[in-house]
CSV table of C-alpha atoms in Angstrom, one decimal:
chain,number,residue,atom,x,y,z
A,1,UNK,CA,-19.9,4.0,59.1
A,2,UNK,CA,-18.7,0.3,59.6
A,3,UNK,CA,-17.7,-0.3,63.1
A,4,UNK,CA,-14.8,-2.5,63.9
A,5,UNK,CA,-15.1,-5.5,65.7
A,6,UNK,CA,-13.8,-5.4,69.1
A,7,UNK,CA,-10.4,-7.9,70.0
A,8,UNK,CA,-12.9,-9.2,72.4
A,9,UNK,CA,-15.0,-10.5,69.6
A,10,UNK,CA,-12.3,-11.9,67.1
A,11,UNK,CA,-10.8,-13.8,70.6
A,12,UNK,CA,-14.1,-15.2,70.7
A,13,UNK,CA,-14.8,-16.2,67.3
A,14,UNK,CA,-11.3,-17.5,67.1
A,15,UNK,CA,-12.0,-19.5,70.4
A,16,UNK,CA,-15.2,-21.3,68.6
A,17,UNK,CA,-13.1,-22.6,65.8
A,18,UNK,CA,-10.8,-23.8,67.7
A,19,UNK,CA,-13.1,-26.1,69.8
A,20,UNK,CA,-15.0,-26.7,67.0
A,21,UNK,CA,-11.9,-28.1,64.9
A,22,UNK,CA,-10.9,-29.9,68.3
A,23,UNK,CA,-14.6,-31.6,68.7
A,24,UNK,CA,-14.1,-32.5,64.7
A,25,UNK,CA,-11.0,-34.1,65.4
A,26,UNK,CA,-12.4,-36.0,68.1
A,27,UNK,CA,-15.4,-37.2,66.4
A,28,UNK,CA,-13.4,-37.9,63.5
A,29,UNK,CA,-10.7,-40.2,65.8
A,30,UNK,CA,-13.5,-41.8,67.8
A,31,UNK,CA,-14.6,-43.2,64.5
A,32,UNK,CA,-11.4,-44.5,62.7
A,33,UNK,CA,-11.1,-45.9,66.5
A,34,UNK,CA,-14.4,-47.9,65.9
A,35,UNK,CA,-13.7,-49.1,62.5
A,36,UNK,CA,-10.7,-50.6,63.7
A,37,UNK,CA,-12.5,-52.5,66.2
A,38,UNK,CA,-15.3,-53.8,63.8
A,39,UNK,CA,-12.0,-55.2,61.8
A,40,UNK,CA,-10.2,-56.6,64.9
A,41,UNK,CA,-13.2,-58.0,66.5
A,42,UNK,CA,-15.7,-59.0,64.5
A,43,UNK,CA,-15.1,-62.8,64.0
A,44,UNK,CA,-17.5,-63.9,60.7
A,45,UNK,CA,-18.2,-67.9,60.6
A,46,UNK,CA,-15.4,-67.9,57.4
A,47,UNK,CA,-15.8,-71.8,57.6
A,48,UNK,CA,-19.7,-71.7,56.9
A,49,UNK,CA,-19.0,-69.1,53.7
A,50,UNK,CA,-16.0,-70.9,52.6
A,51,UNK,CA,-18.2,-74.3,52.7
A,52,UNK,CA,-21.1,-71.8,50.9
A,53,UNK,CA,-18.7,-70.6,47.9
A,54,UNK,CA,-15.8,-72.9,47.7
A,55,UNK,CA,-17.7,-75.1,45.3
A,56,UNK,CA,-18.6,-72.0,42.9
A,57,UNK,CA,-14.5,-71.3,42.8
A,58,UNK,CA,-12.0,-71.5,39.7
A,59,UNK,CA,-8.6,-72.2,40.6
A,60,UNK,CA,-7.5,-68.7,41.4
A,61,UNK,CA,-10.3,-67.9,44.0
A,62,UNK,CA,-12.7,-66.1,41.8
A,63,UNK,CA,-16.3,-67.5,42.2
A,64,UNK,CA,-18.6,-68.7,39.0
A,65,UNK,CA,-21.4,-69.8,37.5
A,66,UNK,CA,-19.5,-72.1,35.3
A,67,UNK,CA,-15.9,-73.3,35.9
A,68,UNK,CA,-13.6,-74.1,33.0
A,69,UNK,CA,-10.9,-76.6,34.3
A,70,UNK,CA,-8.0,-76.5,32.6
A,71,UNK,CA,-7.0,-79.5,30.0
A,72,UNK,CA,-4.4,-81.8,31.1
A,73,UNK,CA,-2.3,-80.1,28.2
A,74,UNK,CA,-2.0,-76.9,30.0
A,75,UNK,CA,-1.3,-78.4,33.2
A,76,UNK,CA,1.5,-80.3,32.2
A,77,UNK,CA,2.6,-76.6,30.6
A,78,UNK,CA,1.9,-75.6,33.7
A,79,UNK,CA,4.2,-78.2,35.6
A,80,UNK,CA,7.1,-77.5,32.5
A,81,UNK,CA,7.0,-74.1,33.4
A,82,UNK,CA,7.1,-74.1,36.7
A,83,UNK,CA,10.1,-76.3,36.9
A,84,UNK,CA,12.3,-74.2,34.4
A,85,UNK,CA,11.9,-71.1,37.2
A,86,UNK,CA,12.9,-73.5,39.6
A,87,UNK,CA,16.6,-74.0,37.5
A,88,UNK,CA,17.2,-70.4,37.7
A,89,UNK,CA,16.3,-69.9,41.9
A,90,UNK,CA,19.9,-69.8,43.4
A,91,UNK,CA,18.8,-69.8,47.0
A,92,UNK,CA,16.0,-69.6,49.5
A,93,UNK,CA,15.9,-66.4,51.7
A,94,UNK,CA,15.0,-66.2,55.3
A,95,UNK,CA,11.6,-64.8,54.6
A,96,UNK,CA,10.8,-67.4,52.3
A,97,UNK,CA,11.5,-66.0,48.9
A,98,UNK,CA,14.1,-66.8,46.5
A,99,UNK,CA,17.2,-65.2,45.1
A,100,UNK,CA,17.6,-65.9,40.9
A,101,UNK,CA,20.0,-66.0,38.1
A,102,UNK,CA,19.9,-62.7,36.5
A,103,UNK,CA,20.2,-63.4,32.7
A,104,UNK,CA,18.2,-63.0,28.9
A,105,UNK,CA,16.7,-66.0,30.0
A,106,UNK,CA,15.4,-65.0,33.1
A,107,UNK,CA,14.2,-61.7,30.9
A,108,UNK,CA,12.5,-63.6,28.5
A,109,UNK,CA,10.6,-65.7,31.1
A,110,UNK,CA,9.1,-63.0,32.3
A,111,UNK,CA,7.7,-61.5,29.3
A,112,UNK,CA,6.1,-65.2,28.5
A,113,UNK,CA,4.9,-65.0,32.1
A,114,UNK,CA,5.5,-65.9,35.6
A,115,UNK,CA,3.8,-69.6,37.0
A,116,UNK,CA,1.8,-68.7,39.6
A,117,UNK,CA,4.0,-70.7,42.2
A,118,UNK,CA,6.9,-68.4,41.0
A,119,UNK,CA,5.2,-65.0,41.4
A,120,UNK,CA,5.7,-63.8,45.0
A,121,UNK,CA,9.6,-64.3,44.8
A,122,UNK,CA,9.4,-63.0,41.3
A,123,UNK,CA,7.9,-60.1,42.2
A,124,UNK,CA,9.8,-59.6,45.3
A,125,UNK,CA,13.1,-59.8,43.5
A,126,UNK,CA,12.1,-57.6,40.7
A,127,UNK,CA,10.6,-54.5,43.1
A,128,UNK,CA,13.4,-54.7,45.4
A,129,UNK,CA,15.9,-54.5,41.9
A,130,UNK,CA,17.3,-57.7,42.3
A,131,UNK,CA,17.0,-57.4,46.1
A,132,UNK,CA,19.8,-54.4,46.4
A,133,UNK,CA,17.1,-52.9,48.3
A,134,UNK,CA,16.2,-55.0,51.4
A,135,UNK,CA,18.0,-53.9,54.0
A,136,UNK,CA,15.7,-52.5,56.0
A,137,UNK,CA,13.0,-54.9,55.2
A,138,UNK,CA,13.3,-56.6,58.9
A,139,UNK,CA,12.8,-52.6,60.3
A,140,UNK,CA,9.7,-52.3,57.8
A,141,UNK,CA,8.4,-55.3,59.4
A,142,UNK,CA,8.9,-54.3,63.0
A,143,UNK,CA,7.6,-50.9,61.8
A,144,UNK,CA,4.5,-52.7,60.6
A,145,UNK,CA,2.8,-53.2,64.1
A,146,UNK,CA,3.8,-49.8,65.3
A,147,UNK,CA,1.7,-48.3,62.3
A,148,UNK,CA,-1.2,-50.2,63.1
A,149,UNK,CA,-1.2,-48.6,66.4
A,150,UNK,CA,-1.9,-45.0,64.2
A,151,UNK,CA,-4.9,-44.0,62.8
A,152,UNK,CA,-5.1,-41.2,59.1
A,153,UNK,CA,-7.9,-39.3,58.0
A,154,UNK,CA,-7.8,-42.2,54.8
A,155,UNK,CA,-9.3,-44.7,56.5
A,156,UNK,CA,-13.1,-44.2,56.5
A,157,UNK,CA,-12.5,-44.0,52.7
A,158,UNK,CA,-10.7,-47.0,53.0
A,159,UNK,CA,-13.7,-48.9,54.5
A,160,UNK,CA,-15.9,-47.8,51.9
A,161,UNK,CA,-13.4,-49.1,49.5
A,162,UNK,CA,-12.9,-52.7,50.2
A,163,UNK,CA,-16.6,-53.9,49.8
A,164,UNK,CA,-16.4,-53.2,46.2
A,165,UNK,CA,-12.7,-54.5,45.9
A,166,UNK,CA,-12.3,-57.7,44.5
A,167,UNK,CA,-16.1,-58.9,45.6
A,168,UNK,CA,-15.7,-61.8,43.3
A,169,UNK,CA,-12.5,-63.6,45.2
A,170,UNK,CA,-13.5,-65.7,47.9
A,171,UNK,CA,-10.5,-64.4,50.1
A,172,UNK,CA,-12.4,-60.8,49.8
A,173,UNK,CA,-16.3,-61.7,49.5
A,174,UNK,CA,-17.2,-62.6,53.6
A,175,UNK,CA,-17.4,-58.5,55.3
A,176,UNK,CA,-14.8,-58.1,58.2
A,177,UNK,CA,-13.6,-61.4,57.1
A,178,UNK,CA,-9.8,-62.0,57.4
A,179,UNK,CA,-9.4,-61.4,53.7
A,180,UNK,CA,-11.0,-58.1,54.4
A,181,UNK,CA,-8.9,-57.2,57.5
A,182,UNK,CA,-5.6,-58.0,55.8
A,183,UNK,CA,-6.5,-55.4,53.2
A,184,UNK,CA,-7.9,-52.7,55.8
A,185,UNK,CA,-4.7,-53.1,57.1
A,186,UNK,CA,-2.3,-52.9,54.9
A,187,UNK,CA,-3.7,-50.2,53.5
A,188,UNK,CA,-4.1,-48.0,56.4
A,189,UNK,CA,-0.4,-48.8,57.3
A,190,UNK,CA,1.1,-47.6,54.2
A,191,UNK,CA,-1.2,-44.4,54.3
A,192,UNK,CA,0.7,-43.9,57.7
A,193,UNK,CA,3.9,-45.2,56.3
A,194,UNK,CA,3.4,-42.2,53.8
A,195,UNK,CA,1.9,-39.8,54.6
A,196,UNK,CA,2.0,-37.5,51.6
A,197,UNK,CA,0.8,-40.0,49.3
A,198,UNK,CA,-1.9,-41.5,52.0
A,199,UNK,CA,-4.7,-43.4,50.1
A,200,UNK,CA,-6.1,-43.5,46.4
A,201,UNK,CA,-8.9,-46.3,45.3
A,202,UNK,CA,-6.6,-47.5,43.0
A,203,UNK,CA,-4.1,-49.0,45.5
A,204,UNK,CA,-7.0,-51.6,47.4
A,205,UNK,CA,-6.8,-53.5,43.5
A,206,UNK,CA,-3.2,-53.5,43.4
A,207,UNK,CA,-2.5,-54.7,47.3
A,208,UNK,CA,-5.7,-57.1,46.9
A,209,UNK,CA,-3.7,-58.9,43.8
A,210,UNK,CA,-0.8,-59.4,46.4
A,211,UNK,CA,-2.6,-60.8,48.8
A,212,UNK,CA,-3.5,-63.2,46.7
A,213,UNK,CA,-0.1,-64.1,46.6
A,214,UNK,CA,1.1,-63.3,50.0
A,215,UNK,CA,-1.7,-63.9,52.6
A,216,UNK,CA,0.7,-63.0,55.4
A,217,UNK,CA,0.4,-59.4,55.5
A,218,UNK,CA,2.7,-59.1,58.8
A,219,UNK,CA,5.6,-61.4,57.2
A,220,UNK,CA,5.1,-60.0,53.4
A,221,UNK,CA,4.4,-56.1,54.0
A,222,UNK,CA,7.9,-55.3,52.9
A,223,UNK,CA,6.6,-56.9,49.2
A,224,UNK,CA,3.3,-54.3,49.6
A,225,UNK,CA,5.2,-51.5,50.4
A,226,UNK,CA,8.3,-51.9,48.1
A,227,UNK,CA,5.3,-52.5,44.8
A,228,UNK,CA,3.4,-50.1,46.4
A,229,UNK,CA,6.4,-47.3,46.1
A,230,UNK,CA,7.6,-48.7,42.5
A,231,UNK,CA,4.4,-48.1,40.9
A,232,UNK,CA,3.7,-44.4,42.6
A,233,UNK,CA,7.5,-43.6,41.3
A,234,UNK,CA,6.6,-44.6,37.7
């Protein structure tokens, strides 16, 4: 014959789980808490690495053996480019970016490919579709501080991430460097801003590319979350 276990023992093993999910909990907080810090506080010499790498660098950050400068032909391509985007800006927003002539031209531009001084306000105006949805981009920047206050079970992931994310860009090589703590960051807000979707490895690639872009997380993390959001919804 089985005997029952008495309500006496089921309070008690209930009790143990409980303080043992509490003590997890704890634990676990105490050290997303600490890995905040190490990003916050820890203040690499960035000059002395900059000084150590800088020479190794192509033009777009990314450090080499052997760097290919471009010919003065694709410069001046560059240049030719860059200046027809700038006939089809029509005005320059309060955060900085710019509002455009929506035509084929403008479509086929973007299939040849965006200059890279037109790619942050291209990119801005394209994920925001045409910038119909910005209205709450001043509140997703004021929201921006709050969710840095927060801490999500995505983070530790999130550190072990971002070594192995973009290694080869000098804005991502120095540890805890500002590079670093911009993408800590931003990710970790937007797991809190969205809490269903949290944190895949994929996205440190995708917000790392921005960055490159829009170094200001605080002023551009209406561009990171509005990308962000287009690409889960494809």
């Amino acid at each position: 014959m089985i005997e029952s276990s008495s309500p006496d023992t089921h309070s008690n093993i209930s009790s143990d789980t409980e303080l043992t999910n509490i003590s997890s909990n704890t634990k676990q907080s105490s050290i997303d808490v600490d890995l905040q810090r190490r990003y916050m506080n820890y203040q690499p010499d960035i000059a002395a690495e900059m000084e150590k790498w800088y020479a190794m660098t192509n033009r777009y950050g990314f450090i080499e053996e052997q760097i290919t400068e471009p010919t003065e032909s694709q410069k001046r391509r560059e240049v030719e480019r860059a200046t027809k985007w700038a006939s089809m800006k029509k005005q320059l927003l309060v955060d900085g970016t710019h509002d455009f002539h929506f035509n084929s031209k403008f479509v086929k531009r973007i299939y040849k490919g965006i200059p890279d001084s037109w790619r942050r306000d291209a990119w801005y105006y394209l994920c925001t579709d045409r910038l119909q949805q910005t209205k709450k981009d001043d509140d997703l920047k004021s929201l921006y501080k709050t969710l840095l206050t927060k801490t999500t079970s995505n983070e530790r992931q999130i550190d072990l991430d971002i070594p192995r994310t973009m290694h080869g860009h000098i804005m991502f090589r120095q540890r805890y460097g500002s590079g670093q703590r911009a993408l800590f960051n931003v990710l970790r807000a937007f797991a809190a801003y969205d809490e269903e979707v949290g944190y895949c490895q994929g996205m440190a690639n995708v917000v790392a590319m921005i960055l490159m872009y829009c170094e200001d997380e605080v002023n551009n993390i209406n561009i990171y979350i509005h990308i962000i959001v287009l690409i889960i919804s494809l």
